Amino acid sequence: MALTGENLVERMSAAELERAARVEAVLPQLRDRATEVDRGGEFCVEHVATLSEAGLLGLIIPQAYGGLGGGLRDLAATTFAMGSACPSTALAYFFHCSAASRGMLALEALEAGLFNSDEAPQVERFAEKVLYTMGRDSKWLANFASESVKSESAAITINTEATPVDGGFQVSGIKSFGCATGVADRYLITANLAGHKDASGLCTFFVDRDASGVSEREKWDALGMRGTATHGLVLEKVFVADEDALAVPGAFIRCMQMSRGSFVGNQLASLAVYAGAAWSVYNTTIAMLNDKTFADTGRPLGTSPMHQQLIGEMLVDLESAMLWLRRQLELETSEPPLLDKQKVVQRWRLCKGQVAEHGFRVAVNALKCAGTSGTSNSQPYARTLREMAMSLVQAFPAERGRLMAAQIEISEDEQAQFGVKTS
């Protein structure tokens, strides 16, 4: 394929090809720093300027707000391509782009009449601030929802609380995951409005990176995805002005109704990062097996029965991962919709695990092909194995996804996706 993203997203339109070409142009810069990013466990701040200058911080922002006007197909193609070059940067970029849903879904909910005349001005103002920040202003946003609090009844539990005060809100809590801690220009924080004990109290707040009361948690020393700055935030009585808050009770849930997939949409693009990494290490391995030869016969290593067996297994796993991802992309972008939302979310639960597990097996067999020379942490084989191991646990393991899909199939509606800790 001429463009890396075309290996995942097929039959691109002319506009999609133009946006994919912008992505292709930055891949060499991302790739050149990938080993350094992984070794140091630090986000490459220079990549912010690289992506901003290419207009990619506004990739999925409508042109009316200064963006490039792309959609989920563009985002999946982009994170796949970036994942083939520097997975850490790709994952952090995905979380930046996920913030766009806080604007796009809010505007769709407004158009659908889900807000009354008193609520609509606040919703519209907040949505447009998100979109202009990412598009016209080309700022990096970090999207913080997840916390370390665990719940049996929800995938993500929100314990951060927002208390109304004069002129705004006071927000306190700990955010454990979200990418770009200390890097993003501004943070989007999901918190529970004081006095509410269910998901109707979930609200979203703009928080400045250097605001009083904001500090970073201890930096992590992770197995893989080491350059994502994912260590999270501590919020201690952080003041957020009314103009930087979407604090309409029930707004979060109403906006989520507009998503075609799970949570607030665009989640599929996080998986595309890992698919891109698996695709890249497969191609690196094949090139190595063609270039290296046996000393006694001069034949390529890839001609040996053992290596050919491993190649065959990698092909099956890579193709399986790509097919699952393409099918999910079709379900979330097709017009008219092929399945109702409940079934799309169910398929997403399965897709996530399948892509992660098949991709991990690609990395395992790539390492087998590389042998001991590939075990250096700076080598793409060992590095990708560690990156792909992170896919097995990101958000929740595949086993939980299969369990949730089975529950939907047998007896239950899609469970409340966000829980609020009440004690």
mmCIF file with all atom_site columns, N, CA and C in Angstrom, residues 19 55-72 74 97 99-108 111 127-138 266:
data_model
loop_
_atom_site.group_PDB
_atom_site.id
_atom_site.type_symbol
_atom_site.label_atom_id
_atom_site.label_alt_id
_atom_site.label_comp_id
_atom_site.label_asym_id
_atom_site.label_entity_id
_atom_site.label_seq_id
_atom_site.pdbx_PDB_ins_code
_atom_site.Cartn_x
_atom_site.Cartn_y
_atom_site.Cartn_z
_atom_site.occupancy
_atom_site.B_iso_or_equiv
_atom_site.pdbx_formal_charge
_atom_site.auth_seq_id
_atom_site.auth_comp_id
_atom_site.auth_asym_id
_atom_site.auth_atom_id
_atom_site.pdbx_PDB_model_num
ATOM 1   N N  . ARG A 1 19  ? -5.758  13.108 4.193  1.00 0.00 ? 19  ARG A N  1
ATOM 2   C CA . ARG A 1 19  ? -5.438  13.164 5.619  1.00 0.00 ? 19  ARG A CA 1
ATOM 3   C C  . ARG A 1 19  ? -4.407  12.079 5.982  1.00 0.00 ? 19  ARG A C  1
ATOM 4   N N  . GLY A 1 55  ? -1.215  19.643 11.514 1.00 0.00 ? 55  GLY A N  1
ATOM 5   C CA . GLY A 1 55  ? -2.665  19.806 11.630 1.00 0.00 ? 55  GLY A CA 1
ATOM 6   C C  . GLY A 1 55  ? -3.363  18.617 12.241 1.00 0.00 ? 55  GLY A C  1
ATOM 7   N N  . LEU A 1 56  ? -2.596  17.638 12.739 1.00 0.00 ? 56  LEU A N  1
ATOM 8   C CA . LEU A 1 56  ? -3.190  16.367 13.159 1.00 0.00 ? 56  LEU A CA 1
ATOM 9   C C  . LEU A 1 56  ? -3.833  16.409 14.538 1.00 0.00 ? 56  LEU A C  1
ATOM 10  N N  . LEU A 1 57  ? -3.595  17.455 15.325 1.00 0.00 ? 57  LEU A N  1
ATOM 11  C CA . LEU A 1 57  ? -4.279  17.553 16.612 1.00 0.00 ? 57  LEU A CA 1
ATOM 12  C C  . LEU A 1 57  ? -5.773  17.818 16.408 1.00 0.00 ? 57  LEU A C  1
ATOM 13  N N  . GLY A 1 58  ? -6.117  18.277 15.216 1.00 0.00 ? 58  GLY A N  1
ATOM 14  C CA . GLY A 1 58  ? -7.525  18.493 14.874 1.00 0.00 ? 58  GLY A CA 1
ATOM 15  C C  . GLY A 1 58  ? -8.027  17.516 13.826 1.00 0.00 ? 58  GLY A C  1
ATOM 16  N N  . LEU A 1 59  ? -7.441  16.331 13.774 1.00 0.00 ? 59  LEU A N  1
ATOM 17  C CA . LEU A 1 59  ? -7.771  15.355 12.728 1.00 0.00 ? 59  LEU A CA 1
ATOM 18  C C  . LEU A 1 59  ? -9.263  15.094 12.612 1.00 0.00 ? 59  LEU A C  1
ATOM 19  N N  . ILE A 1 60  ? -9.950  14.852 13.724 1.00 0.00 ? 60  ILE A N  1
ATOM 20  C CA . ILE A 1 60  ? -11.368 14.476 13.668 1.00 0.00 ? 60  ILE A CA 1
ATOM 21  C C  . ILE A 1 60  ? -12.276 15.613 14.131 1.00 0.00 ? 60  ILE A C  1
ATOM 22  N N  . ILE A 1 61  ? -11.753 16.826 14.094 1.00 0.00 ? 61  ILE A N  1
ATOM 23  C CA . ILE A 1 61  ? -12.541 18.008 14.428 1.00 0.00 ? 61  ILE A CA 1
ATOM 24  C C  . ILE A 1 61  ? -13.140 18.578 13.141 1.00 0.00 ? 61  ILE A C  1
ATOM 25  N N  . PRO A 1 62  ? -14.429 18.926 13.131 1.00 0.00 ? 62  PRO A N  1
ATOM 26  C CA . PRO A 1 62  ? -15.035 19.495 11.913 1.00 0.00 ? 62  PRO A CA 1
ATOM 27  C C  . PRO A 1 62  ? -14.288 20.732 11.419 1.00 0.00 ? 62  PRO A C  1
ATOM 28  N N  . GLN A 1 63  ? -14.301 20.932 10.137 1.00 0.00 ? 63  GLN A N  1
ATOM 29  C CA . GLN A 1 63  ? -13.608 22.073 9.547  1.00 0.00 ? 63  GLN A CA 1
ATOM 30  C C  . GLN A 1 63  ? -14.152 23.396 10.063 1.00 0.00 ? 63  GLN A C  1
ATOM 31  N N  . ALA A 1 64  ? -15.419 23.432 10.431 1.00 0.00 ? 64  ALA A N  1
ATOM 32  C CA . ALA A 1 64  ? -16.015 24.661 10.963 1.00 0.00 ? 64  ALA A CA 1
ATOM 33  C C  . ALA A 1 64  ? -15.338 25.107 12.254 1.00 0.00 ? 64  ALA A C  1
ATOM 34  N N  . TYR A 1 65  ? -14.675 24.184 12.940 1.00 0.00 ? 65  TYR A N  1
ATOM 35  C CA . TYR A 1 65  ? -13.985 24.508 14.189 1.00 0.00 ? 65  TYR A CA 1
ATOM 36  C C  . TYR A 1 65  ? -12.467 24.508 14.014 1.00 0.00 ? 65  TYR A C  1
ATOM 37  N N  . GLY A 1 66  ? -12.015 24.534 12.757 1.00 0.00 ? 66  GLY A N  1
ATOM 38  C CA . GLY A 1 66  ? -10.592 24.619 12.474 1.00 0.00 ? 66  GLY A CA 1
ATOM 39  C C  . GLY A 1 66  ? -9.882  23.294 12.344 1.00 0.00 ? 66  GLY A C  1
ATOM 40  N N  . GLY A 1 67  ? -10.629 22.189 12.291 1.00 0.00 ? 67  GLY A N  1
ATOM 41  C CA . GLY A 1 67  ? -10.025 20.871 12.174 1.00 0.00 ? 67  GLY A CA 1
ATOM 42  C C  . GLY A 1 67  ? -9.950  20.389 10.746 1.00 0.00 ? 67  GLY A C  1
ATOM 43  N N  . LEU A 1 68  ? -9.552  19.125 10.591 1.00 0.00 ? 68  LEU A N  1
ATOM 44  C CA . LEU A 1 68  ? -9.406  18.526 9.267  1.00 0.00 ? 68  LEU A CA 1
ATOM 45  C C  . LEU A 1 68  ? -10.665 17.823 8.796  1.00 0.00 ? 68  LEU A C  1
ATOM 46  N N  . GLY A 1 69  ? -11.646 17.645 9.685  1.00 0.00 ? 69  GLY A N  1
ATOM 47  C CA . GLY A 1 69  ? -12.924 17.077 9.262  1.00 0.00 ? 69  GLY A CA 1
ATOM 48  C C  . GLY A 1 69  ? -12.944 15.573 9.109  1.00 0.00 ? 69  GLY A C  1
ATOM 49  N N  . GLY A 1 70  ? -11.997 14.870 9.733  1.00 0.00 ? 70  GLY A N  1
ATOM 50  C CA . GLY A 1 70  ? -11.973 13.416 9.625  1.00 0.00 ? 70  GLY A CA 1
ATOM 51  C C  . GLY A 1 70  ? -12.960 12.741 10.556 1.00 0.00 ? 70  GLY A C  1
ATOM 52  N N  . GLY A 1 71  ? -13.052 11.413 10.434 1.00 0.00 ? 71  GLY A N  1
ATOM 53  C CA . GLY A 1 71  ? -13.948 10.629 11.269 1.00 0.00 ? 71  GLY A CA 1
ATOM 54  C C  . GLY A 1 71  ? -13.225 9.437  11.864 1.00 0.00 ? 71  GLY A C  1
ATOM 55  N N  . LEU A 1 72  ? -13.994 8.455  12.302 1.00 0.00 ? 72  LEU A N  1
ATOM 56  C CA . LEU A 1 72  ? -13.402 7.292  12.960 1.00 0.00 ? 72  LEU A CA 1
ATOM 57  C C  . LEU A 1 72  ? -12.500 6.497  12.014 1.00 0.00 ? 72  LEU A C  1
ATOM 58  N N  . ASP A 1 74  ? -10.622 7.728  9.681  1.00 0.00 ? 74  ASP A N  1
ATOM 59  C CA . ASP A 1 74  ? -9.359  8.465  9.661  1.00 0.00 ? 74  ASP A CA 1
ATOM 60  C C  . ASP A 1 74  ? -8.556  8.208  10.934 1.00 0.00 ? 74  ASP A C  1
ATOM 61  N N  . CYS A 1 97  ? -7.216  12.529 20.956 1.00 0.00 ? 97  CYS A N  1
ATOM 62  C CA . CYS A 1 97  ? -8.346  12.552 20.020 1.00 0.00 ? 97  CYS A CA 1
ATOM 63  C C  . CYS A 1 97  ? -9.648  12.105 20.674 1.00 0.00 ? 97  CYS A C  1
ATOM 64  N N  . ALA A 1 99  ? -10.784 13.016 23.329 1.00 0.00 ? 99  ALA A N  1
ATOM 65  C CA . ALA A 1 99  ? -11.423 14.184 23.943 1.00 0.00 ? 99  ALA A CA 1
ATOM 66  C C  . ALA A 1 99  ? -12.438 14.825 23.003 1.00 0.00 ? 99  ALA A C  1
ATOM 67  N N  . ALA A 1 100 ? -12.261 14.627 21.699 1.00 0.00 ? 100 ALA A N  1
ATOM 68  C CA . ALA A 1 100 ? -13.190 15.238 20.735 1.00 0.00 ? 100 ALA A CA 1
ATOM 69  C C  . ALA A 1 100 ? -14.617 14.788 20.955 1.00 0.00 ? 100 ALA A C  1
ATOM 70  N N  . SER A 1 101 ? -14.792 13.564 21.488 1.00 0.00 ? 101 SER A N  1
ATOM 71  C CA . SER A 1 101 ? -16.153 13.061 21.708 1.00 0.00 ? 101 SER A CA 1
ATOM 72  C C  . SER A 1 101 ? -16.919 13.925 22.693 1.00 0.00 ? 101 SER A C  1
ATOM 73  N N  . ARG A 1 102 ? -16.204 14.585 23.608 1.00 0.00 ? 102 ARG A N  1
ATOM 74  C CA . ARG A 1 102 ? -16.878 15.442 24.585 1.00 0.00 ? 102 ARG A CA 1
ATOM 75  C C  . ARG A 1 102 ? -17.517 16.646 23.918 1.00 0.00 ? 102 ARG A C  1
ATOM 76  N N  . GLY A 1 103 ? -17.043 16.986 22.719 1.00 0.00 ? 103 GLY A N  1
ATOM 77  C CA . GLY A 1 103 ? -17.665 18.050 21.950 1.00 0.00 ? 103 GLY A CA 1
ATOM 78  C C  . GLY A 1 103 ? -18.647 17.529 20.923 1.00 0.00 ? 103 GLY A C  1
ATOM 79  N N  . MET A 1 104 ? -18.230 16.527 20.153 1.00 0.00 ? 104 MET A N  1
ATOM 80  C CA . MET A 1 104 ? -19.054 16.032 19.053 1.00 0.00 ? 104 MET A CA 1
ATOM 81  C C  . MET A 1 104 ? -20.352 15.403 19.542 1.00 0.00 ? 104 MET A C  1
ATOM 82  N N  . LEU A 1 105 ? -20.257 14.534 20.553 1.00 0.00 ? 105 LEU A N  1
ATOM 83  C CA . LEU A 1 105 ? -21.467 13.866 21.040 1.00 0.00 ? 105 LEU A CA 1
ATOM 84  C C  . LEU A 1 105 ? -22.424 14.851 21.695 1.00 0.00 ? 105 LEU A C  1
ATOM 85  N N  . ALA A 1 106 ? -21.873 15.877 22.362 1.00 0.00 ? 106 ALA A N  1
ATOM 86  C CA . ALA A 1 106 ? -22.728 16.894 22.980 1.00 0.00 ? 106 ALA A CA 1
ATOM 87  C C  . ALA A 1 106 ? -23.530 17.642 21.919 1.00 0.00 ? 106 ALA A C  1
ATOM 88  N N  . LEU A 1 107 ? -22.880 17.987 20.806 1.00 0.00 ? 107 LEU A N  1
ATOM 89  C CA . LEU A 1 107 ? -23.601 18.688 19.735 1.00 0.00 ? 107 LEU A CA 1
ATOM 90  C C  . LEU A 1 107 ? -24.652 17.781 19.098 1.00 0.00 ? 107 LEU A C  1
ATOM 91  N N  . GLU A 1 108 ? -24.339 16.502 18.953 1.00 0.00 ? 108 GLU A N  1
ATOM 92  C CA . GLU A 1 108 ? -25.316 15.562 18.407 1.00 0.00 ? 108 GLU A CA 1
ATOM 93  C C  . GLU A 1 108 ? -26.508 15.395 19.344 1.00 0.00 ? 108 GLU A C  1
ATOM 94  N N  . GLU A 1 111 ? -28.715 18.391 18.940 1.00 0.00 ? 111 GLU A N  1
ATOM 95  C CA . GLU A 1 111 ? -29.494 18.289 17.705 1.00 0.00 ? 111 GLU A CA 1
ATOM 96  C C  . GLU A 1 111 ? -30.626 17.281 17.844 1.00 0.00 ? 111 GLU A C  1
ATOM 97  N N  . ALA A 1 127 ? -19.135 22.303 24.471 1.00 0.00 ? 127 ALA A N  1
ATOM 98  C CA . ALA A 1 127 ? -18.795 21.488 23.298 1.00 0.00 ? 127 ALA A CA 1
ATOM 99  C C  . ALA A 1 127 ? -17.926 22.272 22.328 1.00 0.00 ? 127 ALA A C  1
ATOM 100 N N  . GLU A 1 128 ? -18.285 23.512 22.083 1.00 0.00 ? 128 GLU A N  1
ATOM 101 C CA . GLU A 1 128 ? -17.519 24.311 21.139 1.00 0.00 ? 128 GLU A CA 1
ATOM 102 C C  . GLU A 1 128 ? -16.133 24.650 21.686 1.00 0.00 ? 128 GLU A C  1
ATOM 103 N N  . LYS A 1 129 ? -16.025 24.800 23.003 1.00 0.00 ? 129 LYS A N  1
ATOM 104 C CA . LYS A 1 129 ? -14.707 25.056 23.584 1.00 0.00 ? 129 LYS A CA 1
ATOM 105 C C  . LYS A 1 129 ? -13.788 23.858 23.344 1.00 0.00 ? 129 LYS A C  1
ATOM 106 N N  . VAL A 1 130 ? -14.300 22.651 23.510 1.00 0.00 ? 130 VAL A N  1
ATOM 107 C CA . VAL A 1 130 ? -13.500 21.455 23.241 1.00 0.00 ? 130 VAL A CA 1
ATOM 108 C C  . VAL A 1 130 ? -13.037 21.435 21.789 1.00 0.00 ? 130 VAL A C  1
ATOM 109 N N  . LEU A 1 131 ? -13.966 21.668 20.883 1.00 0.00 ? 131 LEU A N  1
ATOM 110 C CA . LEU A 1 131 ? -13.656 21.544 19.463 1.00 0.00 ? 131 LEU A CA 1
ATOM 111 C C  . LEU A 1 131 ? -12.724 22.645 18.980 1.00 0.00 ? 131 LEU A C  1
ATOM 112 N N  . TYR A 1 132 ? -12.946 23.880 19.414 1.00 0.00 ? 132 TYR A N  1
ATOM 113 C CA . TYR A 1 132 ? -12.040 24.964 19.024 1.00 0.00 ? 132 TYR A CA 1
ATOM 114 C C  . TYR A 1 132 ? -10.643 24.771 19.613 1.00 0.00 ? 132 TYR A C  1
ATOM 115 N N  . THR A 1 133 ? -10.566 24.262 20.839 1.00 0.00 ? 133 THR A N  1
ATOM 116 C CA . THR A 1 133 ? -9.264  24.039 21.469 1.00 0.00 ? 133 THR A CA 1
ATOM 117 C C  . THR A 1 133 ? -8.437  23.052 20.657 1.00 0.00 ? 133 THR A C  1
ATOM 118 N N  . MET A 1 134 ? -9.063  21.981 20.191 1.00 0.00 ? 134 MET A N  1
ATOM 119 C CA . MET A 1 134 ? -8.352  20.961 19.444 1.00 0.00 ? 134 MET A CA 1
ATOM 120 C C  . MET A 1 134 ? -8.134  21.352 17.987 1.00 0.00 ? 134 MET A C  1
ATOM 121 N N  . GLY A 1 135 ? -9.108  22.030 17.385 1.00 0.00 ? 135 GLY A N  1
ATOM 122 C CA . GLY A 1 135 ? -9.039  22.372 15.975 1.00 0.00 ? 135 GLY A CA 1
ATOM 123 C C  . GLY A 1 135 ? -8.342  23.691 15.716 1.00 0.00 ? 135 GLY A C  1
ATOM 124 N N  . ARG A 1 136 ? -9.049  24.783 15.878 1.00 0.00 ? 136 ARG A N  1
ATOM 125 C CA . ARG A 1 136 ? -8.506  26.115 15.591 1.00 0.00 ? 136 ARG A CA 1
ATOM 126 C C  . ARG A 1 136 ? -7.235  26.416 16.375 1.00 0.00 ? 136 ARG A C  1
ATOM 127 N N  . ASP A 1 137 ? -7.228  26.063 17.682 1.00 0.00 ? 137 ASP A N  1
ATOM 128 C CA . ASP A 1 137 ? -6.092  26.408 18.542 1.00 0.00 ? 137 ASP A CA 1
ATOM 129 C C  . ASP A 1 137 ? -4.982  25.372 18.531 1.00 0.00 ? 137 ASP A C  1
ATOM 130 N N  . SER A 1 138 ? -5.260  24.184 17.981 1.00 0.00 ? 138 SER A N  1
ATOM 131 C CA . SER A 1 138 ? -4.270  23.113 17.856 1.00 0.00 ? 138 SER A CA 1
ATOM 132 C C  . SER A 1 138 ? -3.559  22.828 19.174 1.00 0.00 ? 138 SER A C  1
ATOM 133 N N  . ASN A 1 266 ? -15.030 6.131  19.605 1.00 0.00 ? 266 ASN A N  1
ATOM 134 C CA . ASN A 1 266 ? -13.639 6.192  19.147 1.00 0.00 ? 266 ASN A CA 1
ATOM 135 C C  . ASN A 1 266 ? -12.706 5.198  19.836 1.00 0.00 ? 266 ASN A C  1
#
